[in-house]
Amino acid sequence: QEAHNEQGKKPPRLTCLFRNLYIEARGQKSVLVAHALKGDAELSPPVSKASKAEIITGNAGVLGSTHPQLRWQEHASLQQLAEAIHLKGDVKTHRGMSVVLHTLWHFNIGHAMFDGLYPAFLSLVQFARQDEPFRTILMGTHDKSVDAKMPGAYERSEKTLGMIGGLGHLTLDSLGGLAEKHAPLHRLEEVVVGRGLNGQKHDVN
């Protein structure tokens, strides 16, 4: 999908379906890593093209957007790809479909549902995968002042989103990125990243 404004053409805003996307858990600096085979257009998009696209996973303040840390890594062969992953250590695999989103103020279930899950679910619809169970992966963190005033509010919303998808939920904490110096590498079997124009403040679809 592409978004345009009066000043001209913006980078294309994409909704992407990945197979075997990796998460390097580093707390708030966690990185999504897409491994690609160089020159294999059937299995991997050209990195030079894909890396210029805009991928948005949530809101960030007034009229702002959140962009995940997404690194495209090309390999000359499957052997080099496997070696690069092996060097990272143990890999934890999460089977089935996942969606990555970043919610703002998700201690409030209304924000969690309609600022976060709803645009992500529409991205699943774009790939005709809306009838499958999915796992919710929340890339945001908690505001400590809210935790102090409303204990458990974030956790209740996170659990609710996981129950709706059917495969539960993952947070930066559960990925190991907040509590461990060397968190495990995570492999997502299938995952939708990016909301395209599904999260616009004004409906343009």
mmCIF file of C-alpha atoms in Angstrom:
data_model
loop_
_atom_site.group_PDB
_atom_site.id
_atom_site.type_symbol
_atom_site.label_atom_id
_atom_site.label_comp_id
_atom_site.label_asym_id
_atom_site.label_seq_id
_atom_site.Cartn_x
_atom_site.Cartn_y
_atom_site.Cartn_z
ATOM 1 C CA GLN A 1 0.000 0.000 0.000
ATOM 2 C CA GLU A 2 1.140 3.538 -0.598
ATOM 3 C CA ALA A 3 0.282 6.767 1.211
ATOM 4 C CA HIS A 4 0.407 10.170 -0.458
ATOM 5 C CA ASN A 5 0.236 13.714 0.836
ATOM 6 C CA GLU A 6 0.085 17.170 -0.655
ATOM 7 C CA GLN A 7 3.862 17.475 -0.719
ATOM 8 C CA GLY A 8 4.268 14.472 -2.962
ATOM 9 C CA LYS A 9 4.792 10.758 -2.779
ATOM 10 C CA LYS A 10 5.830 9.127 0.476
ATOM 11 C CA PRO A 11 7.647 5.782 0.746
ATOM 12 C CA PRO A 12 5.242 2.860 0.324
ATOM 13 C CA ARG A 13 3.654 1.769 3.585
ATOM 14 C CA LEU A 14 3.705 -1.984 3.577
ATOM 15 C CA THR A 15 1.843 -4.806 5.215
ATOM 16 C CA CYS A 16 4.218 -7.768 5.089
ATOM 17 C CA LEU A 17 3.824 -11.497 5.590
ATOM 18 C CA PHE A 18 7.097 -13.102 6.624
ATOM 19 C CA ARG A 19 8.045 -16.729 6.989
ATOM 20 C CA ASN A 20 10.866 -17.437 9.419
ATOM 21 C CA LEU A 21 11.319 -13.924 10.776
ATOM 22 C CA TYR A 22 13.698 -13.711 13.720
ATOM 23 C CA ILE A 23 13.620 -11.549 16.830
ATOM 24 C CA GLU A 24 16.888 -10.627 18.533
ATOM 25 C CA ALA A 25 15.542 -9.756 21.992
ATOM 26 C CA ARG A 26 17.316 -6.700 23.372
ATOM 27 C CA GLY A 27 14.674 -5.014 25.461
ATOM 28 C CA GLN A 28 13.438 -1.790 23.906
ATOM 29 C CA LYS A 29 16.145 -2.169 21.267
ATOM 30 C CA SER A 30 14.863 -5.556 20.073
ATOM 31 C CA VAL A 31 15.416 -6.138 16.369
ATOM 32 C CA LEU A 32 13.363 -8.051 13.813
ATOM 33 C CA VAL A 33 15.676 -9.780 11.341
ATOM 34 C CA ALA A 34 14.568 -10.884 7.872
ATOM 35 C CA HIS A 35 17.088 -13.252 6.306
ATOM 36 C CA ALA A 36 17.046 -13.215 2.498
ATOM 37 C CA LEU A 37 18.799 -15.164 -0.235
ATOM 38 C CA LYS A 38 20.619 -12.847 -2.586
ATOM 39 C CA GLY A 39 19.251 -12.981 -6.111
ATOM 40 C CA ASP A 40 16.365 -15.321 -5.277
ATOM 41 C CA ALA A 41 13.345 -13.172 -6.143
ATOM 42 C CA GLU A 42 10.937 -16.106 -5.700
ATOM 43 C CA LEU A 43 11.818 -16.721 -2.050
ATOM 44 C CA SER A 44 13.034 -13.277 -0.993
ATOM 45 C CA PRO A 45 12.173 -9.706 -2.031
ATOM 46 C CA PRO A 46 15.049 -7.547 -3.296
ATOM 47 C CA VAL A 47 16.533 -6.092 -0.114
ATOM 48 C CA SER A 48 17.379 -2.812 -1.821
ATOM 49 C CA LYS A 49 13.678 -2.314 -2.569
ATOM 50 C CA ALA A 50 12.145 -3.688 0.629
ATOM 51 C CA SER A 51 14.458 -1.741 2.938
ATOM 52 C CA LYS A 52 13.196 1.569 1.502
ATOM 53 C CA ALA A 53 9.583 0.857 2.408
ATOM 54 C CA GLU A 54 7.864 2.251 5.492
ATOM 55 C CA ILE A 55 6.600 -0.371 7.921
ATOM 56 C CA ILE A 56 4.434 0.923 10.762
ATOM 57 C CA THR A 57 3.312 -1.202 13.702
ATOM 58 C CA GLY A 58 1.564 1.316 15.925
ATOM 59 C CA ASN A 59 1.004 4.829 17.193
ATOM 60 C CA ALA A 60 3.619 6.970 18.906
ATOM 61 C CA GLY A 61 2.099 10.049 20.463
ATOM 62 C CA VAL A 62 -0.078 12.607 18.714
ATOM 63 C CA LEU A 63 -0.385 11.673 15.021
ATOM 64 C CA GLY A 64 2.941 9.862 15.180
ATOM 65 C CA SER A 65 3.851 6.326 14.135
ATOM 66 C CA THR A 66 6.009 3.531 15.512
ATOM 67 C CA HIS A 67 8.476 1.817 13.210
ATOM 68 C CA PRO A 68 9.943 -1.519 14.315
ATOM 69 C CA GLN A 69 13.676 -2.088 14.178
ATOM 70 C CA LEU A 70 13.788 -4.301 11.087
ATOM 71 C CA ARG A 71 17.070 -5.481 9.631
ATOM 72 C CA TRP A 72 17.301 -7.117 6.216
ATOM 73 C CA GLN A 73 20.236 -9.508 5.989
ATOM 74 C CA GLU A 74 21.254 -11.039 2.667
ATOM 75 C CA HIS A 75 23.131 -14.320 2.276
ATOM 76 C CA ALA A 76 24.805 -15.817 -0.766
ATOM 77 C CA SER A 77 23.629 -19.362 0.054
ATOM 78 C CA LEU A 78 21.427 -21.375 2.391
ATOM 79 C CA GLN A 79 24.563 -22.632 4.105
ATOM 80 C CA GLN A 80 25.684 -19.092 4.936
ATOM 81 C CA LEU A 81 22.189 -18.287 6.194
ATOM 82 C CA ALA A 82 22.192 -21.318 8.486
ATOM 83 C CA GLU A 83 25.671 -20.494 9.785
ATOM 84 C CA ALA A 84 24.674 -16.898 10.561
ATOM 85 C CA ILE A 85 21.703 -18.083 12.632
ATOM 86 C CA HIS A 86 23.725 -20.817 14.355
ATOM 87 C CA LEU A 87 26.259 -18.231 15.566
ATOM 88 C CA LYS A 88 23.494 -16.526 17.550
ATOM 89 C CA GLY A 89 23.054 -19.571 19.781
ATOM 90 C CA ASP A 90 19.848 -21.405 20.706
ATOM 91 C CA VAL A 91 16.715 -20.533 18.802
ATOM 92 C CA LYS A 92 13.204 -20.724 20.258
ATOM 93 C CA THR A 93 10.540 -21.387 17.622
ATOM 94 C CA HIS A 94 6.979 -20.074 17.812
ATOM 95 C CA ARG A 95 4.698 -22.115 15.565
ATOM 96 C CA GLY A 96 1.684 -20.772 13.714
ATOM 97 C CA MET A 97 0.722 -17.220 12.784
ATOM 98 C CA SER A 98 1.800 -14.143 14.739
ATOM 99 C CA VAL A 99 1.144 -10.416 14.413
ATOM 100 C CA VAL A 100 3.548 -7.731 15.601
ATOM 101 C CA LEU A 101 2.082 -4.535 16.995
ATOM 102 C CA HIS A 102 3.064 -1.604 19.170
ATOM 103 C CA THR A 103 0.308 -0.196 21.337
ATOM 104 C CA LEU A 104 0.227 3.203 22.997
ATOM 105 C CA TRP A 105 -1.452 3.335 26.416
ATOM 106 C CA HIS A 106 -2.490 -0.294 26.241
ATOM 107 C CA PHE A 107 -3.195 -0.352 29.980
ATOM 108 C CA ASN A 108 -6.536 0.920 28.645
ATOM 109 C CA ILE A 109 -8.316 -1.971 26.899
ATOM 110 C CA GLY A 110 -9.925 0.447 24.417
ATOM 111 C CA HIS A 111 -6.524 1.642 23.189
ATOM 112 C CA ALA A 112 -5.212 -1.926 23.190
ATOM 113 C CA MET A 113 -8.116 -3.129 21.056
ATOM 114 C CA PHE A 114 -8.663 -0.323 18.579
ATOM 115 C CA ASP A 115 -5.251 1.380 18.319
ATOM 116 C CA GLY A 116 -3.369 -1.907 18.401
ATOM 117 C CA LEU A 117 -5.224 -5.108 17.589
ATOM 118 C CA TYR A 118 -7.792 -3.809 15.107
ATOM 119 C CA PRO A 119 -5.310 -2.468 12.496
ATOM 120 C CA ALA A 120 -3.169 -5.594 12.943
ATOM 121 C CA PHE A 121 -6.206 -7.835 12.379
ATOM 122 C CA LEU A 122 -7.037 -5.937 9.168
ATOM 123 C CA SER A 123 -3.516 -6.739 8.000
ATOM 124 C CA LEU A 124 -4.316 -10.424 8.493
ATOM 125 C CA VAL A 125 -7.469 -9.913 6.412
ATOM 126 C CA GLN A 126 -5.341 -8.548 3.559
ATOM 127 C CA PHE A 127 -3.595 -11.916 3.357
ATOM 128 C CA ALA A 128 -6.864 -13.866 3.852
ATOM 129 C CA ARG A 129 -5.490 -15.298 7.116
ATOM 130 C CA GLN A 130 -8.092 -13.826 9.445
ATOM 131 C CA ASP A 131 -9.759 -17.165 10.210
ATOM 132 C CA GLU A 132 -6.583 -18.701 11.675
ATOM 133 C CA PRO A 133 -5.503 -18.533 15.316
ATOM 134 C CA PHE A 134 -2.713 -16.018 15.827
ATOM 135 C CA ARG A 135 -0.268 -14.900 18.462
ATOM 136 C CA THR A 136 -0.028 -11.243 19.494
ATOM 137 C CA ILE A 137 3.496 -9.876 19.900
ATOM 138 C CA LEU A 138 3.613 -6.544 21.717
ATOM 139 C CA MET A 139 6.818 -4.602 21.133
ATOM 140 C CA GLY A 140 6.047 -1.777 23.567
ATOM 141 C CA THR A 141 6.917 -1.481 27.243
ATOM 142 C CA HIS A 142 5.076 -0.432 30.414
ATOM 143 C CA ASP A 143 4.983 3.043 31.916
ATOM 144 C CA LYS A 144 6.211 2.483 35.480
ATOM 145 C CA SER A 145 4.050 5.291 36.857
ATOM 146 C CA VAL A 146 0.944 3.609 35.414
ATOM 147 C CA ASP A 147 2.041 0.256 36.849
ATOM 148 C CA ALA A 148 2.277 1.878 40.264
ATOM 149 C CA LYS A 149 -1.166 3.476 40.076
ATOM 150 C CA MET A 150 -2.962 0.646 38.236
ATOM 151 C CA PRO A 151 -1.200 -2.631 39.060
ATOM 152 C CA GLY A 152 -1.929 -5.360 36.537
ATOM 153 C CA ALA A 153 -3.667 -3.106 33.993
ATOM 154 C CA TYR A 154 -1.114 -3.748 31.245
ATOM 155 C CA GLU A 155 -1.061 -7.489 31.909
ATOM 156 C CA ARG A 156 -4.857 -7.754 31.739
ATOM 157 C CA SER A 157 -4.959 -6.067 28.330
ATOM 158 C CA GLU A 158 -2.076 -8.188 27.033
ATOM 159 C CA LYS A 159 -3.762 -11.389 28.192
ATOM 160 C CA THR A 160 -7.024 -10.311 26.557
ATOM 161 C CA LEU A 161 -5.332 -9.709 23.189
ATOM 162 C CA GLY A 162 -3.731 -13.141 23.401
ATOM 163 C CA MET A 163 -7.052 -14.793 24.206
ATOM 164 C CA ILE A 164 -8.710 -13.147 21.194
ATOM 165 C CA GLY A 165 -6.008 -14.418 18.828
ATOM 166 C CA GLY A 166 -6.073 -17.871 20.356
ATOM 167 C CA LEU A 167 -2.307 -18.482 20.519
ATOM 168 C CA GLY A 168 -1.542 -16.252 23.456
ATOM 169 C CA HIS A 169 0.773 -13.267 23.535
ATOM 170 C CA LEU A 170 4.454 -12.386 23.805
ATOM 171 C CA THR A 171 5.966 -9.229 25.262
ATOM 172 C CA LEU A 172 9.532 -7.925 25.344
ATOM 173 C CA ASP A 173 9.702 -9.225 28.907
ATOM 174 C CA SER A 174 8.613 -12.750 27.989
ATOM 175 C CA LEU A 175 11.014 -12.763 25.028
ATOM 176 C CA GLY A 176 13.833 -12.300 27.510
ATOM 177 C CA GLY A 177 14.879 -8.871 26.324
ATOM 178 C CA LEU A 178 14.303 -7.023 29.583
ATOM 179 C CA ALA A 179 15.670 -9.469 32.136
ATOM 180 C CA GLU A 180 18.616 -11.167 30.410
ATOM 181 C CA LYS A 181 21.848 -9.862 28.943
ATOM 182 C CA HIS A 182 21.910 -12.652 26.378
ATOM 183 C CA ALA A 183 18.284 -13.335 25.521
ATOM 184 C CA PRO A 184 17.453 -16.241 23.203
ATOM 185 C CA LEU A 185 16.890 -15.781 19.503
ATOM 186 C CA HIS A 186 13.244 -16.291 18.536
ATOM 187 C CA ARG A 187 11.954 -17.638 15.218
ATOM 188 C CA LEU A 188 8.437 -16.789 14.132
ATOM 189 C CA GLU A 189 7.130 -19.419 11.728
ATOM 190 C CA GLU A 190 4.751 -16.949 10.076
ATOM 191 C CA VAL A 191 4.149 -13.355 11.058
ATOM 192 C CA VAL A 192 2.420 -10.270 9.715
ATOM 193 C CA VAL A 193 4.282 -7.013 10.329
ATOM 194 C CA GLY A 194 3.030 -3.583 9.346
ATOM 195 C CA ARG A 195 -0.407 -2.026 9.244
ATOM 196 C CA GLY A 196 -0.125 -0.195 5.924
ATOM 197 C CA LEU A 197 -2.939 2.338 5.844
ATOM 198 C CA ASN A 198 -5.098 0.341 8.247
ATOM 199 C CA GLY A 199 -4.255 2.568 11.183
ATOM 200 C CA GLN A 200 -4.795 5.974 9.570
ATOM 201 C CA LYS A 201 -6.343 8.668 11.754
ATOM 202 C CA HIS A 202 -8.768 9.246 8.877
ATOM 203 C CA ASP A 203 -10.133 6.381 6.806
ATOM 204 C CA VAL A 204 -8.669 6.512 3.296
ATOM 205 C CA ASN A 205 -9.438 2.936 2.221
#
